[in-house]
Amino acid sequence: MGMTITEKIMARNSGREKVVPGQLVWTDVHTVMTMDYLGKTCFDKFRSLGKTEVFDKNRVICVSDHLVPPPNQKFATMLNEWRAVVKQHDITNFYDLGRQGIAHQIMVEQGHVLPGKISIGTDSHANTYGAVGAMGNAIGVTDAAVAMATGKAWFRIPQSVKFNITGTWQPWVMAKDLSLHIMGMMHWNGHLLYKALEFTGPAIKSLSMAGRMTLCNMTVDLGAKNGIIAPDVITERYLRNRTSDAWDMLASDEDATYDQVYDIDISDLGPTIALPGKLDDTVPIDKLIGTKFNKAFVGTCTNGRLEDFAAMAEIMKGKQVHRDVNMILVPASQTVYLEALRAGYIETLVEAGAAVDTPSCAACAGIHTGVAGDGDIVLSAGNRNMTGRMGSRKAEIYLTSPSVVAASSIRGEITDPRTFDI
Amino acid sequence: MIKGTCWVADDYVMAYDIIIQEYWTSAIDATENSKWVMAGVKEEFNKENAFKDQGYTFIVAAHNFAGGGKSIEHVITGLMGAGIQAVFATSFARLQFRNAINYGLPFVTCDSISEGCDTGDELEYDPESGMIRNLTKGTQFQSVPAAPFVAEVGEAGGLMNYIREKIAKSEAIE
Ligand code: SF4
């Protein structure tokens, strides 16, 4: 009996020939990521295990993303403590303000996650790493502390679920729409809890790394253990200049066992929106055409990448953001920011009346840079729309793709980019 | 054997409602986190110590307890600080299931229980056999027993203690 890619990664990194779903194993971890507001606790816990040096100071990746630039004194002080503890442990890869980005973007774009390896992070969207064929897994600070000390983490081998994606993408339809479509189709009803979600098929083969990251990113919001796309030429091309480490081009065996297989033809898939409150409450855009909103937000580990800025710039070029809308755009990293600047996207977007802010998680977790207040209706390309997520519990958040946010921000109401005059 | 009253959830209980956004950046500390635990789940719990003061020992829930994908451990320390000694649910969200194991707080999977209890019922849980008795109603439920590794970590008082001991004795982690 063959194995799925996730099973192969777990087997290889636990020194086994074979693993089966349900089995508990300790595996080697390629990299451990932690970030500003939880990082100090990780290091404190790590030292309480009786260690002073991390298992490999090149493979503990530290990022400032949630709190930077600090919006208040409390966070400024937390950041100072964070910097001190990273320095104390002589960590090689520290992405602090100036070199920062959202941790998950940094992990992938800086080559810290690799095909066939396991990387963990103290933030839920570590599932993003599956985009390059890695096993990316979110863990708590306890697991991070243990991994910093030992280079290992415990895992239960998940059952795998395959999503075979066929058809061709309609113009302006993005990986985010597929993600939200699957969210609506599977619900938060437990079907995908603990599962490894594998995305395959022609429509995935043609998907850029940015799209793959979006898709894997949101698997955590489906309750899954990980999301993964087998590495291919797109992966190799993407990683070639980002790392000098070796990787493993693994793929699922033909006769691997899946708990479920779903076939989705995306030819008919249009822009999809999650209604405020619950992620699985998704509808096709037609149901919401004309809905007014007053804040637009694009950024986050889900949709703050160069391709997202390119799509928005193309839609918004020569136009003006509607006077009733405040639009905030936040690139996912300094690298993305610079590339978007060089490509002229930032110029186009600023000319159109969008505010562009320094890379960070921004308002996504309701911490800073455009948090939501009472009565706000936000059209967001982020990943979470629950009550209070972006600040006020009296604000509403619709989730959608960057191209929908762009077209809608011009009109001041929810607009289908496919029918928008570009 | 653990004995006490239960709180029964009437809807999905999401991690970000157990610990609301204002407290995500606070220290991971049972006393601190328990003050506002459950604040987003019900209006009546959105007061300092409101959930804790009810003195519940158990939580009974349906699917995907502590779901919604937050990985913060405040959720577990908050519940523990409020006196919760076990949570029974049809299923759990994996991130918090993992955190619960790491802290040695039993998150016990039990299919039928969510239909069979009311808030305030007195329950008795036997971790050895996995049997949950509803003393108020005179009914009982068999839960899924914990995996040996989970039980071992629980006995050590959590993953930190478990690993600390292994490191001190230079034992292999496998
Ligand atoms: S961008 Fe949002 S979802 Fe992503 S890591 Fe930051 S706060 Fe979390």
XYZ file of C-alpha atoms and ligand atoms in Angstrom:
604
model
C 0.000 0.000 0.000
C 1.381 3.366 -0.992
C 1.629 6.539 1.062
C 0.403 10.089 0.604
C 2.916 12.928 0.440
C 2.131 13.938 4.025
C 2.653 10.349 5.239
C 5.954 10.171 3.347
C 7.202 13.392 4.919
C 6.230 12.176 8.384
C 7.879 8.789 7.767
C 11.117 10.247 6.438
C 11.476 12.764 9.203
C 10.807 10.223 11.908
C 13.318 7.728 10.497
C 10.655 5.227 9.447
C 9.929 3.310 6.284
C 6.238 3.651 6.754
C 3.655 5.374 8.909
C -0.108 4.933 9.095
C -2.847 7.390 10.065
C -3.469 7.501 13.790
C 0.118 6.616 14.705
C 1.923 8.995 17.080
C 5.504 9.832 16.151
C 8.261 12.249 17.106
C 9.719 13.825 13.980
C 12.696 16.012 13.206
C 11.788 19.598 12.541
C 13.560 21.559 9.814
C 12.676 25.023 11.143
C 10.785 26.476 14.108
C 9.228 29.908 13.688
C 8.079 32.245 16.404
C 7.145 35.882 16.434
C 7.025 39.036 18.528
C 4.109 38.648 20.923
C 4.663 34.969 21.762
C 8.380 34.675 21.123
C 9.681 35.706 24.504
C 7.461 33.108 26.174
C 8.912 30.452 23.829
C 12.455 31.302 24.836
C 11.540 31.485 28.540
C 9.872 28.088 28.350
C 12.784 26.716 26.338
C 15.261 27.735 29.057
C 13.025 26.257 31.733
C 13.708 22.879 30.087
C 17.279 23.190 31.299
C 18.815 24.296 27.986
C 20.679 27.465 27.099
C 21.406 26.899 23.400
C 18.760 26.195 20.789
C 19.092 23.015 18.705
C 20.319 25.013 15.708
C 20.489 28.795 15.754
C 20.098 28.934 11.961
C 16.844 27.027 12.143
C 14.950 28.967 14.771
C 13.376 31.767 12.758
C 12.293 34.906 14.594
C 9.982 37.490 13.057
C 8.400 40.758 14.166
C 4.998 40.981 12.511
C 1.983 41.288 14.794
C 3.161 44.281 16.832
C 5.345 46.274 14.434
C 5.623 49.200 14.133
C 4.437 49.412 17.758
C 1.147 51.320 18.037
C 1.471 51.949 21.776
C 3.930 51.817 24.673
C 2.862 48.385 25.865
C 3.757 46.811 22.520
C 6.927 48.902 22.170
C 8.110 47.482 25.498
C 7.133 43.939 24.513
C 9.148 44.370 21.315
C 12.173 45.539 23.292
C 11.996 42.435 25.468
C 11.593 40.299 22.349
C 14.666 41.832 20.688
C 16.698 41.282 23.834
C 15.806 37.603 24.072
C 16.504 36.949 20.364
C 19.886 38.650 20.721
C 20.678 36.711 23.890
C 20.223 33.442 21.979
C 22.286 34.626 19.028
C 19.581 33.724 16.491
C 20.847 34.059 12.905
C 17.570 34.687 11.128
C 15.846 37.585 12.866
C 13.457 39.569 10.682
C 12.896 42.678 12.743
C 11.328 45.990 11.687
C 13.112 47.091 8.528
C 13.526 43.514 7.301
C 10.155 42.353 8.527
C 7.159 40.704 7.005
C 4.346 38.467 8.108
C 6.109 35.418 9.470
C 4.524 32.943 7.050
C 5.480 35.044 4.054
C 9.039 35.335 5.407
C 9.281 31.585 6.000
C 8.428 30.785 2.389
C 10.053 33.699 0.543
C 13.321 33.440 2.477
C 13.617 29.705 1.820
C 13.126 28.540 5.404
C 10.572 25.905 4.399
C 11.449 23.192 1.951
C 9.772 20.334 0.110
C 9.765 17.113 2.092
C 10.618 18.792 5.404
C 8.586 19.707 8.463
C 8.393 23.275 9.722
C 6.349 24.500 12.651
C 5.329 27.958 13.828
C 3.576 29.471 16.823
C 0.863 30.911 14.648
C -2.103 29.143 13.129
C -1.374 29.964 9.510
C 1.854 27.948 9.443
C -0.190 25.683 7.165
C 0.945 28.090 4.402
C 4.241 26.167 4.096
C 2.486 23.329 2.282
C 2.595 25.557 -0.811
C 6.173 24.408 -1.453
C 5.473 20.784 -0.549
C 6.537 21.091 3.071
C 4.566 19.846 6.039
C 3.684 23.160 7.698
C 2.086 22.998 11.045
C 0.773 25.436 13.611
C 1.705 24.691 17.196
C 1.622 26.420 20.575
C 4.516 27.947 22.483
C 5.006 24.717 24.447
C 5.719 22.745 21.261
C 7.972 25.548 20.022
C 9.967 25.487 23.262
C 10.365 21.711 23.033
C 11.419 21.918 19.373
C 13.910 24.705 20.119
C 15.476 22.431 22.710
C 15.339 19.127 20.857
C 14.742 19.813 17.169
C 11.700 17.560 17.431
C 7.921 17.677 17.633
C 5.244 15.043 18.241
C 2.563 14.396 15.664
C -0.343 12.109 15.099
C -0.294 10.966 11.479
C -3.377 12.483 9.854
C -5.690 10.858 7.347
C -5.419 12.531 3.966
C -8.186 14.106 1.902
C -7.608 14.851 -1.763
C -9.020 17.835 -3.632
C -8.627 17.265 -7.347
C -9.051 20.641 -9.033
C -9.787 20.734 -12.762
C -10.918 23.326 -15.301
C -9.639 26.782 -16.162
C -9.665 29.866 -14.009
C -12.005 32.646 -15.110
C -10.465 36.103 -15.338
C -10.102 37.806 -11.950
C -11.005 34.630 -10.109
C -8.267 33.833 -7.616
C -7.096 31.012 -5.344
C -8.910 32.867 -2.553
C -12.225 32.217 -4.275
C -11.491 28.499 -4.408
C -10.499 28.594 -0.766
C -13.756 30.301 0.244
C -15.725 27.974 -2.025
C -14.251 24.928 -0.290
C -14.952 26.583 3.072
C -18.619 26.907 2.177
C -18.746 23.396 0.752
C -17.129 21.624 3.710
C -18.357 23.773 6.613
C -16.969 23.902 10.105
C -18.725 20.639 10.838
C -15.767 18.520 11.605
C -15.293 16.691 8.280
C -11.814 18.061 7.800
C -10.678 18.210 11.423
C -7.143 16.745 11.777
C -7.007 15.919 8.087
C -4.134 16.517 5.688
C -5.576 18.287 2.658
C -3.815 17.618 -0.599
C -4.525 19.795 -3.618
C -3.819 18.286 -7.037
C -5.038 18.487 -10.617
C -4.467 20.659 -13.670
C -5.839 23.854 -12.097
C -3.305 23.517 -9.278
C -0.421 22.724 -11.627
C -1.034 26.065 -13.339
C -1.334 27.985 -10.073
C 1.439 30.424 -9.099
C 3.269 30.118 -5.802
C 1.248 33.067 -4.468
C -2.012 31.241 -5.205
C -0.693 28.035 -3.690
C 0.205 29.904 -0.540
C -3.302 31.380 -0.275
C -4.873 27.960 -0.691
C -2.666 26.183 1.858
C -2.844 29.155 4.234
C -6.580 28.840 4.736
C -6.610 25.083 5.351
C -6.158 25.843 9.047
C -9.459 27.695 8.928
C -11.047 24.472 7.676
C -9.813 22.763 10.840
C -7.261 20.732 8.881
C -3.861 19.696 10.167
C -2.058 20.794 7.036
C -2.571 21.673 3.412
C -0.077 20.536 0.817
C 0.735 20.752 -2.877
C 3.332 18.346 -4.260
C 6.456 20.187 -5.438
C 6.852 20.625 -9.202
C 8.714 22.880 -11.640
C 6.982 25.984 -10.280
C 8.232 25.059 -6.812
C 11.760 24.418 -8.022
C 11.893 27.653 -9.941
C 10.587 29.524 -6.903
C 13.073 28.015 -4.454
C 16.200 27.900 -6.589
C 17.630 31.236 -5.471
C 16.173 31.238 -1.999
C 18.114 28.496 -0.272
C 21.269 26.458 -0.528
C 19.801 23.601 1.543
C 18.819 20.318 -0.076
C 15.183 19.286 -0.364
C 13.107 16.217 -1.203
C 10.750 16.186 -4.182
C 8.134 13.847 -2.760
C 4.767 12.982 -4.254
C 1.877 10.757 -3.237
C 1.897 7.179 -4.525
C -0.738 6.158 -7.058
C -2.155 3.642 -4.604
C -2.073 5.915 -1.542
C -5.160 5.794 0.679
C -7.424 8.811 1.076
C -10.215 9.266 3.560
C -12.118 11.261 0.911
C -11.531 12.523 -2.609
C -13.340 15.607 -3.901
C -13.379 16.715 -7.527
C -13.938 20.402 -8.154
C -14.199 21.916 -11.622
C -13.361 25.604 -11.291
C -14.525 26.615 -14.782
C -17.790 27.885 -13.287
C -16.251 29.268 -10.112
C -16.805 33.002 -9.780
C -15.743 35.438 -7.064
C -16.889 34.134 -3.694
C -17.527 36.036 -0.468
C -17.818 34.976 3.179
C -20.545 36.865 5.039
C -19.690 38.575 8.345
C -19.379 36.295 11.368
C -18.707 32.814 10.044
C -16.103 31.733 7.532
C -18.212 28.949 6.104
C -21.113 31.251 5.361
C -20.004 31.839 1.776
C -21.996 33.008 -1.244
C -21.260 33.689 -4.920
C -20.706 37.405 -5.504
C -24.026 37.820 -7.423
C -25.900 37.635 -4.113
C -24.104 40.691 -2.767
C -23.714 43.012 -5.742
C -24.349 46.579 -4.619
C -23.698 45.985 -0.906
C -22.146 49.111 0.613
C -19.049 49.130 2.815
C -16.793 51.854 4.185
C -13.436 50.137 4.719
C -11.349 48.076 2.323
C -8.386 46.049 3.475
C -5.905 43.947 1.487
C -2.841 42.418 3.048
C -2.211 39.514 5.507
C -0.526 36.145 5.121
C -3.436 35.164 2.853
C -3.427 37.933 0.244
C -0.587 40.434 0.703
C 1.629 39.189 -2.123
C 2.991 40.718 -5.316
C 0.370 39.012 -7.525
C -2.356 40.489 -5.348
C -0.914 43.983 -5.748
C -0.554 43.399 -9.495
C -4.231 42.454 -9.824
C -5.361 45.471 -7.819
C -3.118 47.859 -9.782
C -4.479 46.566 -13.064
C -8.087 47.039 -11.934
C -7.570 50.432 -10.278
C -5.235 52.081 -12.760
C -6.410 55.567 -13.684
C -9.454 55.326 -11.380
C -10.276 56.719 -7.950
C -11.291 54.985 -4.739
C -14.910 55.927 -3.936
C -15.192 58.855 -1.511
C -17.103 56.752 1.060
C -14.372 54.111 1.228
C -11.085 54.111 3.165
C -8.757 51.649 1.515
C -5.718 50.270 3.335
C -3.178 48.038 1.613
C -0.353 46.297 3.430
C 2.282 44.226 1.588
C 3.089 40.926 3.328
C 6.806 41.672 3.574
C 9.452 44.267 2.854
C 10.460 42.188 -0.183
C 6.911 42.261 -1.558
C 6.750 46.001 -0.811
C 9.944 46.702 -2.722
C 8.925 44.539 -5.680
C 5.513 46.218 -5.821
C 7.226 49.622 -5.713
C 9.621 48.715 -8.503
C 6.812 47.311 -10.648
C 4.933 50.597 -10.275
C 1.937 48.980 -8.530
C 2.278 51.061 -5.384
C 2.376 54.257 -7.409
C -0.786 53.294 -9.284
C -2.590 52.355 -6.086
C -1.571 55.492 -4.194
C -2.644 57.606 -7.154
C -5.995 55.868 -6.999
C -6.402 56.977 -3.396
C -5.409 53.859 -1.460
C -3.323 54.171 1.727
C -0.322 51.837 1.723
C 1.213 50.907 5.046
C 4.413 49.234 6.225
C 4.440 45.405 6.094
C 2.917 43.761 9.180
C -0.205 41.842 10.182
C -1.798 45.289 10.391
C -5.509 45.296 11.194
C -5.910 41.563 10.551
C -5.716 40.714 14.249
C -7.241 44.026 15.332
C -3.965 45.269 16.770
C -3.038 48.285 14.653
C -3.035 49.998 11.237
C -6.667 50.515 10.449
C -8.509 48.530 13.127
C -12.286 48.440 12.815
C -14.517 50.641 14.967
C -18.224 50.475 15.825
C -20.400 50.416 12.749
C -17.598 49.717 10.268
C -18.378 47.453 7.356
C -15.104 46.062 6.075
C -14.478 44.380 2.749
C -11.317 42.436 3.453
C -9.020 40.094 1.565
C -7.838 38.628 4.887
C -8.689 35.245 6.319
C -10.997 35.784 9.275
C -14.315 37.515 9.650
C -15.455 36.592 13.122
C -16.958 39.107 15.502
C -14.288 41.412 16.893
C -11.518 40.035 14.695
C -10.383 43.414 13.362
C -11.216 45.399 16.493
C -14.770 46.362 17.409
C -17.305 43.618 18.052
C -19.771 46.000 16.448
C -18.033 45.921 13.065
C -18.822 43.542 10.188
C -16.242 41.872 7.958
C -16.866 40.422 4.511
C -14.028 38.261 3.175
C -13.128 38.104 -0.468
C -10.269 38.293 -2.981
C -8.034 41.286 -3.768
C -9.583 41.711 -7.224
C -13.083 42.001 -5.735
C -11.846 44.485 -3.111
C -10.182 46.544 -5.853
C -13.191 46.756 -8.185
C -15.589 47.298 -5.271
C -13.503 50.096 -3.748
C -13.821 52.112 -6.930
C -17.596 51.748 -7.011
C -18.116 52.021 -3.240
C -20.221 48.844 -3.274
C -19.559 45.167 -3.857
C -18.736 44.794 -7.540
C -17.869 41.795 -9.697
C -14.454 42.450 -11.283
C -15.480 40.319 -14.262
C -18.075 42.923 -15.273
C -16.030 45.951 -14.237
C -14.787 48.204 -16.982
C -10.990 47.920 -16.802
C -12.202 10.146 39.774
C -13.212 13.750 39.149
C -16.607 15.060 40.268
C -18.368 18.390 39.766
C -20.901 20.362 37.786
C -20.867 20.960 34.062
C -21.547 23.828 31.695
C -23.186 22.746 28.450
C -22.410 24.772 25.338
C -25.419 25.455 23.148
C -23.526 26.264 19.956
C -20.040 26.032 18.439
C -17.538 27.288 20.992
C -14.720 28.976 19.125
C -11.237 29.564 20.526
C -11.428 33.273 19.742
C -14.586 33.522 21.828
C -13.053 31.622 24.743
C -10.250 34.209 24.813
C -11.339 37.376 23.026
C -9.005 39.424 20.872
C -8.189 41.994 23.602
C -6.381 39.319 25.604
C -4.402 37.508 22.893
C -1.285 39.501 23.670
C -1.486 39.045 27.457
C 0.877 36.679 29.288
C 0.053 32.961 29.299
C -0.983 32.677 32.916
C -3.831 30.631 34.396
C -4.975 33.274 36.901
C -4.841 36.130 34.408
C -6.364 34.237 31.492
C -9.182 32.790 33.594
C -10.508 36.233 34.535
C -11.967 36.784 31.072
C -12.236 33.214 29.804
C -15.434 32.610 27.748
C -16.020 36.380 27.473
C -17.002 36.102 23.804
C -19.099 32.965 24.132
C -22.006 34.479 26.045
C -22.829 38.024 27.072
C -23.229 36.916 30.706
C -19.602 35.697 30.767
C -18.280 39.025 29.529
C -17.530 40.281 33.057
C -14.414 39.772 35.101
C -14.407 36.259 36.591
C -17.992 35.664 35.404
C -17.348 32.170 34.039
C -14.885 31.231 36.738
C -17.293 32.235 39.525
C -19.811 29.648 38.309
C -17.449 27.008 39.670
C -17.895 24.480 36.856
C -15.591 21.464 36.745
C -16.541 20.208 33.290
C -17.562 21.556 29.903
C -19.815 19.548 27.599
C -19.844 20.517 23.924
C -20.709 19.247 20.460
C -18.486 19.466 17.376
C -15.230 21.316 16.895
C -14.774 22.632 20.437
C -12.332 25.561 20.518
C -12.295 25.748 16.724
C -11.726 28.619 14.357
C -8.002 28.042 14.148
C -6.410 29.987 16.970
C -3.274 28.367 18.343
C -2.825 30.506 21.493
C -2.395 28.518 24.712
C -4.302 31.172 26.698
C -7.414 29.176 25.800
C -6.220 26.171 27.787
C -4.663 28.056 30.706
C -7.824 30.186 30.889
C -10.022 27.106 31.212
C -7.688 25.466 33.730
C -7.497 28.662 35.777
C -11.294 28.737 35.877
C -11.312 25.293 37.481
C -12.166 23.188 34.434
C -10.739 19.687 34.858
C -12.011 18.032 31.675
C -13.874 18.955 28.500
C -16.175 16.411 26.832
C -17.085 16.983 23.200
C -18.069 15.167 20.026
C -14.935 16.588 18.415
C -12.203 19.118 19.127
C -10.324 21.601 16.983
C -6.842 20.208 16.494
C -4.787 23.194 17.626
C -6.424 23.382 21.025
C -6.647 19.592 21.302
C -2.875 19.592 20.945
C -2.429 22.397 23.465
C -4.722 20.593 25.922
C -2.585 17.445 25.636
C 0.555 19.512 26.172
C -0.938 20.986 29.362
C -2.389 17.703 30.602
C -5.994 18.974 30.508
C -8.206 16.074 29.374
C -10.074 16.926 26.148
C -12.210 13.817 25.994
C -13.980 12.725 22.839
C -17.436 11.359 23.518
C -20.054 11.049 20.795
C -23.346 11.065 22.557
C -22.747 13.256 25.565
C -23.729 16.649 24.179
C -27.368 15.549 23.963
C -27.443 14.025 27.401
C -26.516 16.814 29.823
C -27.854 20.158 31.023
C -25.858 22.990 32.534
C -25.521 22.460 36.267
C -25.803 18.646 36.139
C -23.378 16.863 38.392
C -20.970 14.588 36.535
C -18.326 12.115 37.560
C -15.439 11.207 35.245
C -13.158 8.236 35.610
C -10.014 8.919 33.529
C -8.924 5.264 33.833
C -12.006 3.713 32.274
C -13.124 6.770 30.311
C -16.606 6.468 31.827
C -18.595 9.672 32.378
C -21.587 9.434 34.731
C -24.316 12.039 34.903
C -25.267 11.754 38.582
C -28.183 14.184 38.258
C -29.830 12.215 35.480
C -28.548 8.760 36.332
C -27.098 8.174 32.854
C -23.621 7.253 31.673
C -21.441 7.691 28.608
C -18.368 5.815 27.420
C -15.677 8.118 26.037
C -12.767 7.342 23.741
C -9.751 6.425 25.903
C -6.634 8.593 25.623
C -3.693 7.288 23.543
C -0.804 5.929 25.681
C 1.439 8.919 24.824
C -1.303 11.336 25.820
C -1.829 9.535 29.104
C 1.914 9.565 29.764
C 2.162 13.310 29.133
C -0.889 13.839 31.338
C 0.687 11.848 34.150
C 3.867 13.897 33.900
C 1.728 17.031 34.328
C 2.178 18.207 30.755
C 4.706 18.157 27.929
C 7.112 20.600 29.584
C 7.590 18.316 32.585
C 7.711 15.250 30.367
C 10.520 16.691 28.211
C 12.339 18.362 31.106
C 12.668 14.981 32.749
C 13.903 13.341 29.544
C 16.481 16.079 29.015
C 17.671 15.843 32.630
C 18.125 12.080 32.263
C 19.572 12.411 28.736
C 16.873 10.061 27.465
C 16.092 9.871 23.755
C 12.882 11.485 22.573
C 11.216 9.057 20.208
S -1.730 38.299 8.815
Fe -3.439 37.873 10.152
S -3.802 35.678 9.999
Fe -1.781 36.108 9.122
S -0.343 35.761 10.799
Fe -0.875 37.952 10.817
S -2.615 38.138 12.228
Fe -2.405 35.966 11.697
